[in-house]
Amino acid sequence: MPVSYLEKTKIFKLDAGDSTYVLRVADEGYLLGLYWGAKIPDADFEGYDLRDYASSFSPRNEIVGEGRFSPDVAPVEYSGFGTGDFRKTPAALRNADGNDATDFRYAGHRIHEGKRAPAGMPGLRADTPADCETLEIDMTDRTTGAALTLFYTVFKDEPVISRFAVLKNASDRPLEIEKLASASVQLNAMDFDFIHLYGRWGAERNYVRAPLAHGHQSISSTRGSSSHYHNPFAALAKHGADEESGEVYGFSLIYSGSFDITADVDYYETTRVNMGINPDGFLWHLEPGEVFETPEAVLVYSAEGLGGMSRAFHRLWLNRLIRGKYRTEKRPLLINSWEAAFFDFDADKLVSFAERAKEIGIDMLVMDDGWFGRRNDDRSSLGDWWVNEDKLEGGLGSLIERVNALGLKFGIWYEPEMISPDSDLFRAHPDWCLHVPNRPNSIARHQYVIDMSRKDVRDNLWEQINAVLSKYKIDYVKWDFNRNLTEAGSALLSAPRGEEIFHRFVLGTYELMGRLVDTYPDLLLENCSGGGGRFDPGMLYFSPQIWCSDNTDPVERLAIQFGTSLCYPASSMGAHVSMSRRAGFETKGNVAMWGTFGYELDPNRLGEKDLEIVKKQTADYHRYYELIHYGDLYRITDPWDNAYRCAWMFVSPDKAEALYTQVNMRYYHCPFLLVRFRGLDPAKNYTLEGTGKTYSGAFLMNAGLNLSECPRGDGSSFTLHFVRE
Ligand code: GLA
């Protein structure tokens, strides 16, 4: 069984794939995190937790064990606050006496098959209860009556442990939660590099890696969404760990709101990672008997470097998170109207896109922003989700019929969480936007944020969305989110619940998105937030794909897609070929192929030569679909290490074929450009398509091929397709 409990030593052992995680209940009920790393068959961790302390400055609450114990030094698995452990705490509670002192001690546990997600939030899924095992550890703070349950789920064959925490106010007085992390993790070392993904609009998820130092390093968002700026993902890699070797610990939070991931290196050179909802801007009120649940956190261990960690995340999201028809069913190849027309379109123009798209081999036309209310630019109408028939003469039904008659599916754009001051909805309900008393609202992109915490607001949105989706044949929805939260208050939430708004907003969004995908299970949903401003596992749960960035320049996309791939699979990365100027259509296609693939241009503007290239690309989309969507990714040359070229490859899970892609960002002629491929079967032979030449997997991976005669020129690119004999 993946979870075992050894009564004699009070040790919990969690065996997840090739990894092991060990906890122990020490004397006086302290729960200690003893080990997380490569698999260890035995469970003899006796004495492992006894960390000496010899200082007057590490207090203890009671005499524990041999009297050498202090929570300040011990690897406390989920600490409280103000009771002897001075490191960054995962939990801070303000009790009815007006202090924050909290001290959680073990009270009991349960081990069972299967798992559940935290209430109202996305989470990993077990298809059958036998897929995984869950350990629930109950902890109590004896003084305040706060009852904490820590959930740990182990998926048998994956190096993955998922966690969340539930806090119940089991006292007869109110309690405020100031902070409650989803997970707190102890690592017995500090020789790590902290890796994370930072960015901004148009340049999301850049890779950054720096050694951990004493003190703490954190990434976070206070924007009410996971954001362009930091992603709710981080990794700790042992110094020297690289793409395919060395130990890496990956952390990801299944949450789309403000988050915080902190690595805290203590005075004795151990590291604690806390991750969860950002305590800045968070305060949750619990009346007696009430319960609060955190989002789910995912921990991945890899002994095969960053590549091993990424592949574990990719498999996990594909098999255990993404849901709905398009998790496994082939997705339509789409063309989107945004960069082709922006707000300037009518039915005939869209049909002309569809006509040419059909010739090219495209399966679906997506009508982006601008079809509703009186919206002809970004200054109005968010909230008025009725069809603009002045623009779409003949109505939406007629447009969809014309598109369908060509054999294309039809998709549409929404931005439900927003409201324009210039909208009928705002004029009717000025208190439906987020706002606080006596303070003017900040405006961004000419819009306010709608109050998703309110059920009446969500019901109104649902009525409007459902009126369109139930009437017309719509196969796809792009759900956008184009600004962050400010003056975050709700007309229905006042003290002591006012600061619950950030999290209640996210819960409201999840509820509405859930209604959408539950009511329309055949719909393909794509999330978006000014490009990739909400590219997180919470959104991935609802939509198998997320628009990666508004930046469609293929050269700049390389860094964005490389960074995104640290945690997210190719099948989730919305990537389109556009009219961007840098690089030709071959390279635009080769880069977009590392994603969902699609087009975002006026196909009538394609010249003869480009049209031929595009037709080949749409054929390649079908040819390589399975390989790219379900294959294993190997990053060969990273754009952050090499300013000249980058390369990656996909290998099918059975290792029967592989596709290598190289882009020369800045070309120079290198007479000996040796590339060693990865992920192949060393004992099998592979034919390089188009050459008739055959090599063993061992040769390709160890000796490699000299690719000095590759296509030349800045922005040039090529692919190599290997097929096993
Ligand atoms: C955002 C999206 C774009 C497009 C526009 C429409 O910026 O990222 O793809 O949908 O909104 O306003």
JSON list of N, CA, C and O in Angstrom, two decimals, residues 153-189:
[
{"chain": "A", "resi": 153, "resn": "THR", "atom": "N", "xyz": [-2.59, 12.82, -0.40]},
{"chain": "A", "resi": 153, "resn": "THR", "atom": "CA", "xyz": [-2.99, 11.74, -1.30]},
{"chain": "A", "resi": 153, "resn": "THR", "atom": "C", "xyz": [-1.78, 11.28, -2.10]},
{"chain": "A", "resi": 153, "resn": "THR", "atom": "O", "xyz": [-1.01, 12.10, -2.60]},
{"chain": "A", "resi": 154, "resn": "VAL", "atom": "N", "xyz": [-1.65, 9.96, -2.22]},
{"chain": "A", "resi": 154, "resn": "VAL", "atom": "CA", "xyz": [-0.55, 9.37, -2.96]},
{"chain": "A", "resi": 154, "resn": "VAL", "atom": "C", "xyz": [-1.12, 8.61, -4.15]},
{"chain": "A", "resi": 154, "resn": "VAL", "atom": "O", "xyz": [-1.97, 7.73, -3.95]},
{"chain": "A", "resi": 155, "resn": "PHE", "atom": "N", "xyz": [-0.69, 8.97, -5.34]},
{"chain": "A", "resi": 155, "resn": "PHE", "atom": "CA", "xyz": [-1.07, 8.21, -6.53]},
{"chain": "A", "resi": 155, "resn": "PHE", "atom": "C", "xyz": [-0.01, 7.14, -6.73]},
{"chain": "A", "resi": 155, "resn": "PHE", "atom": "O", "xyz": [1.18, 7.46, -6.87]},
{"chain": "A", "resi": 156, "resn": "LYS", "atom": "N", "xyz": [-0.45, 5.88, -6.78]},
{"chain": "A", "resi": 156, "resn": "LYS", "atom": "CA", "xyz": [0.49, 4.76, -6.66]},
{"chain": "A", "resi": 156, "resn": "LYS", "atom": "C", "xyz": [1.71, 4.83, -7.56]},
{"chain": "A", "resi": 156, "resn": "LYS", "atom": "O", "xyz": [2.83, 4.61, -7.12]},
{"chain": "A", "resi": 157, "resn": "ASP", "atom": "N", "xyz": [1.49, 5.12, -8.85]},
{"chain": "A", "resi": 157, "resn": "ASP", "atom": "CA", "xyz": [2.62, 4.99, -9.77]},
{"chain": "A", "resi": 157, "resn": "ASP", "atom": "C", "xyz": [3.26, 6.32, -10.13]},
{"chain": "A", "resi": 157, "resn": "ASP", "atom": "O", "xyz": [4.10, 6.37, -11.02]},
{"chain": "A", "resi": 158, "resn": "GLU", "atom": "N", "xyz": [2.85, 7.38, -9.48]},
{"chain": "A", "resi": 158, "resn": "GLU", "atom": "CA", "xyz": [3.39, 8.69, -9.82]},
{"chain": "A", "resi": 158, "resn": "GLU", "atom": "C", "xyz": [4.21, 9.24, -8.66]},
{"chain": "A", "resi": 158, "resn": "GLU", "atom": "O", "xyz": [3.82, 9.06, -7.50]},
{"chain": "A", "resi": 159, "resn": "PRO", "atom": "N", "xyz": [5.29, 9.97, -8.95]},
{"chain": "A", "resi": 159, "resn": "PRO", "atom": "CA", "xyz": [6.09, 10.54, -7.86]},
{"chain": "A", "resi": 159, "resn": "PRO", "atom": "C", "xyz": [5.44, 11.80, -7.30]},
{"chain": "A", "resi": 159, "resn": "PRO", "atom": "O", "xyz": [6.04, 12.87, -7.23]},
{"chain": "A", "resi": 160, "resn": "VAL", "atom": "N", "xyz": [4.17, 11.67, -6.96]},
{"chain": "A", "resi": 160, "resn": "VAL", "atom": "CA", "xyz": [3.34, 12.85, -6.67]},
{"chain": "A", "resi": 160, "resn": "VAL", "atom": "C", "xyz": [2.61, 12.67, -5.35]},
{"chain": "A", "resi": 160, "resn": "VAL", "atom": "O", "xyz": [2.05, 11.62, -5.08]},
{"chain": "A", "resi": 161, "resn": "ILE", "atom": "N", "xyz": [2.62, 13.72, -4.55]},
{"chain": "A", "resi": 161, "resn": "ILE", "atom": "CA", "xyz": [1.80, 13.75, -3.34]},
{"chain": "A", "resi": 161, "resn": "ILE", "atom": "C", "xyz": [0.97, 15.02, -3.41]},
{"chain": "A", "resi": 161, "resn": "ILE", "atom": "O", "xyz": [1.51, 16.09, -3.68]},
{"chain": "A", "resi": 162, "resn": "SER", "atom": "N", "xyz": [-0.35, 14.89, -3.25]},
{"chain": "A", "resi": 162, "resn": "SER", "atom": "CA", "xyz": [-1.15, 16.11, -3.25]},
{"chain": "A", "resi": 162, "resn": "SER", "atom": "C", "xyz": [-1.64, 16.36, -1.82]},
{"chain": "A", "resi": 162, "resn": "SER", "atom": "O", "xyz": [-1.82, 15.42, -1.04]},
{"chain": "A", "resi": 163, "resn": "ARG", "atom": "N", "xyz": [-1.80, 17.64, -1.50]},
{"chain": "A", "resi": 163, "resn": "ARG", "atom": "CA", "xyz": [-2.12, 17.99, -0.12]},
{"chain": "A", "resi": 163, "resn": "ARG", "atom": "C", "xyz": [-3.11, 19.15, -0.05]},
{"chain": "A", "resi": 163, "resn": "ARG", "atom": "O", "xyz": [-3.11, 20.01, -0.92]},
{"chain": "A", "resi": 164, "resn": "PHE", "atom": "N", "xyz": [-3.91, 19.15, 0.97]},
{"chain": "A", "resi": 164, "resn": "PHE", "atom": "CA", "xyz": [-4.64, 20.36, 1.34]},
{"chain": "A", "resi": 164, "resn": "PHE", "atom": "C", "xyz": [-4.97, 20.29, 2.83]},
{"chain": "A", "resi": 164, "resn": "PHE", "atom": "O", "xyz": [-4.74, 19.26, 3.47]},
{"chain": "A", "resi": 165, "resn": "ALA", "atom": "N", "xyz": [-5.46, 21.40, 3.37]},
{"chain": "A", "resi": 165, "resn": "ALA", "atom": "CA", "xyz": [-5.73, 21.46, 4.80]},
{"chain": "A", "resi": 165, "resn": "ALA", "atom": "C", "xyz": [-7.15, 21.96, 5.02]},
{"chain": "A", "resi": 165, "resn": "ALA", "atom": "O", "xyz": [-7.66, 22.78, 4.25]},
{"chain": "A", "resi": 166, "resn": "VAL", "atom": "N", "xyz": [-7.76, 21.45, 6.07]},
{"chain": "A", "resi": 166, "resn": "VAL", "atom": "CA", "xyz": [-9.13, 21.86, 6.42]},
{"chain": "A", "resi": 166, "resn": "VAL", "atom": "C", "xyz": [-9.11, 22.31, 7.88]},
{"chain": "A", "resi": 166, "resn": "VAL", "atom": "O", "xyz": [-8.60, 21.59, 8.74]},
{"chain": "A", "resi": 167, "resn": "LEU", "atom": "N", "xyz": [-9.65, 23.48, 8.14]},
{"chain": "A", "resi": 167, "resn": "LEU", "atom": "CA", "xyz": [-9.67, 23.97, 9.52]},
{"chain": "A", "resi": 167, "resn": "LEU", "atom": "C", "xyz": [-11.11, 24.16, 9.99]},
{"chain": "A", "resi": 167, "resn": "LEU", "atom": "O", "xyz": [-11.90, 24.82, 9.32]},
{"chain": "A", "resi": 168, "resn": "LYS", "atom": "N", "xyz": [-11.40, 23.56, 11.13]},
{"chain": "A", "resi": 168, "resn": "LYS", "atom": "CA", "xyz": [-12.74, 23.70, 11.69]},
{"chain": "A", "resi": 168, "resn": "LYS", "atom": "C", "xyz": [-12.64, 24.46, 13.01]},
{"chain": "A", "resi": 168, "resn": "LYS", "atom": "O", "xyz": [-11.74, 24.19, 13.82]},
{"chain": "A", "resi": 169, "resn": "ASN", "atom": "N", "xyz": [-13.56, 25.39, 13.19]},
{"chain": "A", "resi": 169, "resn": "ASN", "atom": "CA", "xyz": [-13.62, 26.06, 14.48]},
{"chain": "A", "resi": 169, "resn": "ASN", "atom": "C", "xyz": [-14.45, 25.19, 15.42]},
{"chain": "A", "resi": 169, "resn": "ASN", "atom": "O", "xyz": [-15.68, 25.24, 15.42]},
{"chain": "A", "resi": 170, "resn": "ALA", "atom": "N", "xyz": [-13.76, 24.36, 16.21]},
{"chain": "A", "resi": 170, "resn": "ALA", "atom": "CA", "xyz": [-14.47, 23.44, 17.10]},
{"chain": "A", "resi": 170, "resn": "ALA", "atom": "C", "xyz": [-14.66, 24.05, 18.49]},
{"chain": "A", "resi": 170, "resn": "ALA", "atom": "O", "xyz": [-14.89, 23.34, 19.46]},
{"chain": "A", "resi": 171, "resn": "SER", "atom": "N", "xyz": [-14.56, 25.36, 18.57]},
{"chain": "A", "resi": 171, "resn": "SER", "atom": "CA", "xyz": [-14.77, 26.02, 19.87]},
{"chain": "A", "resi": 171, "resn": "SER", "atom": "C", "xyz": [-16.15, 26.69, 19.87]},
{"chain": "A", "resi": 171, "resn": "SER", "atom": "O", "xyz": [-16.90, 26.59, 18.91]},
{"chain": "A", "resi": 172, "resn": "ASP", "atom": "N", "xyz": [-16.45, 27.39, 20.95]},
{"chain": "A", "resi": 172, "resn": "ASP", "atom": "CA", "xyz": [-17.75, 28.07, 20.98]},
{"chain": "A", "resi": 172, "resn": "ASP", "atom": "C", "xyz": [-17.59, 29.58, 20.81]},
{"chain": "A", "resi": 172, "resn": "ASP", "atom": "O", "xyz": [-18.48, 30.35, 21.13]},
{"chain": "A", "resi": 173, "resn": "ARG", "atom": "N", "xyz": [-16.42, 29.99, 20.29]},
{"chain": "A", "resi": 173, "resn": "ARG", "atom": "CA", "xyz": [-16.21, 31.42, 20.05]},
{"chain": "A", "resi": 173, "resn": "ARG", "atom": "C", "xyz": [-15.66, 31.62, 18.64]},
{"chain": "A", "resi": 173, "resn": "ARG", "atom": "O", "xyz": [-15.04, 30.71, 18.07]},
{"chain": "A", "resi": 174, "resn": "PRO", "atom": "N", "xyz": [-15.84, 32.79, 18.03]},
{"chain": "A", "resi": 174, "resn": "PRO", "atom": "CA", "xyz": [-15.36, 32.96, 16.66]},
{"chain": "A", "resi": 174, "resn": "PRO", "atom": "C", "xyz": [-13.84, 32.94, 16.56]},
{"chain": "A", "resi": 174, "resn": "PRO", "atom": "O", "xyz": [-13.13, 33.14, 17.56]},
{"chain": "A", "resi": 175, "resn": "LEU", "atom": "N", "xyz": [-13.36, 32.73, 15.35]},
{"chain": "A", "resi": 175, "resn": "LEU", "atom": "CA", "xyz": [-11.93, 32.60, 15.07]},
{"chain": "A", "resi": 175, "resn": "LEU", "atom": "C", "xyz": [-11.66, 33.26, 13.72]},
{"chain": "A", "resi": 175, "resn": "LEU", "atom": "O", "xyz": [-12.51, 33.17, 12.83]},
{"chain": "A", "resi": 176, "resn": "GLU", "atom": "N", "xyz": [-10.53, 33.93, 13.59]},
{"chain": "A", "resi": 176, "resn": "GLU", "atom": "CA", "xyz": [-10.18, 34.50, 12.27]},
{"chain": "A", "resi": 176, "resn": "GLU", "atom": "C", "xyz": [-8.97, 33.75, 11.73]},
{"chain": "A", "resi": 176, "resn": "GLU", "atom": "O", "xyz": [-7.97, 33.60, 12.45]},
{"chain": "A", "resi": 177, "resn": "ILE", "atom": "N", "xyz": [-9.04, 33.35, 10.48]},
{"chain": "A", "resi": 177, "resn": "ILE", "atom": "CA", "xyz": [-7.85, 32.74, 9.86]},
{"chain": "A", "resi": 177, "resn": "ILE", "atom": "C", "xyz": [-7.11, 33.85, 9.13]},
{"chain": "A", "resi": 177, "resn": "ILE", "atom": "O", "xyz": [-7.64, 34.49, 8.22]},
{"chain": "A", "resi": 178, "resn": "GLU", "atom": "N", "xyz": [-5.86, 34.08, 9.56]},
{"chain": "A", "resi": 178, "resn": "GLU", "atom": "CA", "xyz": [-5.03, 35.08, 8.88]},
{"chain": "A", "resi": 178, "resn": "GLU", "atom": "C", "xyz": [-4.20, 34.44, 7.78]},
{"chain": "A", "resi": 178, "resn": "GLU", "atom": "O", "xyz": [-3.82, 35.08, 6.82]},
{"chain": "A", "resi": 179, "resn": "LYS", "atom": "N", "xyz": [-3.92, 33.17, 7.99]},
{"chain": "A", "resi": 179, "resn": "LYS", "atom": "CA", "xyz": [-3.12, 32.45, 7.00]},
{"chain": "A", "resi": 179, "resn": "LYS", "atom": "C", "xyz": [-3.36, 30.96, 7.19]},
{"chain": "A", "resi": 179, "resn": "LYS", "atom": "O", "xyz": [-3.37, 30.48, 8.33]},
{"chain": "A", "resi": 180, "resn": "LEU", "atom": "N", "xyz": [-3.55, 30.24, 6.10]},
{"chain": "A", "resi": 180, "resn": "LEU", "atom": "CA", "xyz": [-3.66, 28.79, 6.19]},
{"chain": "A", "resi": 180, "resn": "LEU", "atom": "C", "xyz": [-3.12, 28.20, 4.90]},
{"chain": "A", "resi": 180, "resn": "LEU", "atom": "O", "xyz": [-3.77, 28.24, 3.86]},
{"chain": "A", "resi": 181, "resn": "ALA", "atom": "N", "xyz": [-1.88, 27.71, 4.97]},
{"chain": "A", "resi": 181, "resn": "ALA", "atom": "CA", "xyz": [-1.24, 27.18, 3.76]},
{"chain": "A", "resi": 181, "resn": "ALA", "atom": "C", "xyz": [-1.85, 25.84, 3.38]},
{"chain": "A", "resi": 181, "resn": "ALA", "atom": "O", "xyz": [-2.34, 25.10, 4.24]},
{"chain": "A", "resi": 182, "resn": "SER", "atom": "N", "xyz": [-1.78, 25.53, 2.10]},
{"chain": "A", "resi": 182, "resn": "SER", "atom": "CA", "xyz": [-2.23, 24.22, 1.63]},
{"chain": "A", "resi": 182, "resn": "SER", "atom": "C", "xyz": [-1.24, 23.15, 2.05]},
{"chain": "A", "resi": 182, "resn": "SER", "atom": "O", "xyz": [-1.61, 22.03, 2.35]},
{"chain": "A", "resi": 183, "resn": "ALA", "atom": "N", "xyz": [0.05, 23.51, 2.03]},
{"chain": "A", "resi": 183, "resn": "ALA", "atom": "CA", "xyz": [1.08, 22.55, 2.40]},
{"chain": "A", "resi": 183, "resn": "ALA", "atom": "C", "xyz": [2.27, 23.28, 2.98]},
{"chain": "A", "resi": 183, "resn": "ALA", "atom": "O", "xyz": [2.57, 24.41, 2.60]},
{"chain": "A", "resi": 184, "resn": "SER", "atom": "N", "xyz": [2.92, 22.61, 3.91]},
{"chain": "A", "resi": 184, "resn": "SER", "atom": "CA", "xyz": [4.20, 23.08, 4.45]},
{"chain": "A", "resi": 184, "resn": "SER", "atom": "C", "xyz": [5.11, 21.86, 4.36]},
{"chain": "A", "resi": 184, "resn": "SER", "atom": "O", "xyz": [4.70, 20.75, 4.72]},
{"chain": "A", "resi": 185, "resn": "VAL", "atom": "N", "xyz": [6.31, 22.05, 3.84]},
{"chain": "A", "resi": 185, "resn": "VAL", "atom": "CA", "xyz": [7.18, 20.91, 3.54]},
{"chain": "A", "resi": 185, "resn": "VAL", "atom": "C", "xyz": [8.55, 21.15, 4.15]},
{"chain": "A", "resi": 185, "resn": "VAL", "atom": "O", "xyz": [9.11, 22.24, 4.00]},
{"chain": "A", "resi": 186, "resn": "GLN", "atom": "N", "xyz": [9.08, 20.15, 4.81]},
{"chain": "A", "resi": 186, "resn": "GLN", "atom": "CA", "xyz": [10.41, 20.25, 5.42]},
{"chain": "A", "resi": 186, "resn": "GLN", "atom": "C", "xyz": [11.43, 19.54, 4.55]},
{"chain": "A", "resi": 186, "resn": "GLN", "atom": "O", "xyz": [11.23, 18.38, 4.18]},
{"chain": "A", "resi": 187, "resn": "LEU", "atom": "N", "xyz": [12.53, 20.18, 4.22]},
{"chain": "A", "resi": 187, "resn": "LEU", "atom": "CA", "xyz": [13.61, 19.52, 3.49]},
{"chain": "A", "resi": 187, "resn": "LEU", "atom": "C", "xyz": [14.89, 19.67, 4.31]},
{"chain": "A", "resi": 187, "resn": "LEU", "atom": "O", "xyz": [15.21, 20.77, 4.78]},
{"chain": "A", "resi": 188, "resn": "ASN", "atom": "N", "xyz": [15.61, 18.55, 4.45]},
{"chain": "A", "resi": 188, "resn": "ASN", "atom": "CA", "xyz": [16.77, 18.54, 5.34]},
{"chain": "A", "resi": 188, "resn": "ASN", "atom": "C", "xyz": [18.03, 19.08, 4.67]},
{"chain": "A", "resi": 188, "resn": "ASN", "atom": "O", "xyz": [19.10, 18.49, 4.80]},
{"chain": "A", "resi": 189, "resn": "ALA", "atom": "N", "xyz": [17.93, 20.13, 3.92]},
{"chain": "A", "resi": 189, "resn": "ALA", "atom": "CA", "xyz": [19.09, 20.66, 3.20]},
{"chain": "A", "resi": 189, "resn": "ALA", "atom": "C", "xyz": [18.77, 22.08, 2.75]},
{"chain": "A", "resi": 189, "resn": "ALA", "atom": "O", "xyz": [17.61, 22.51, 2.79]}
]
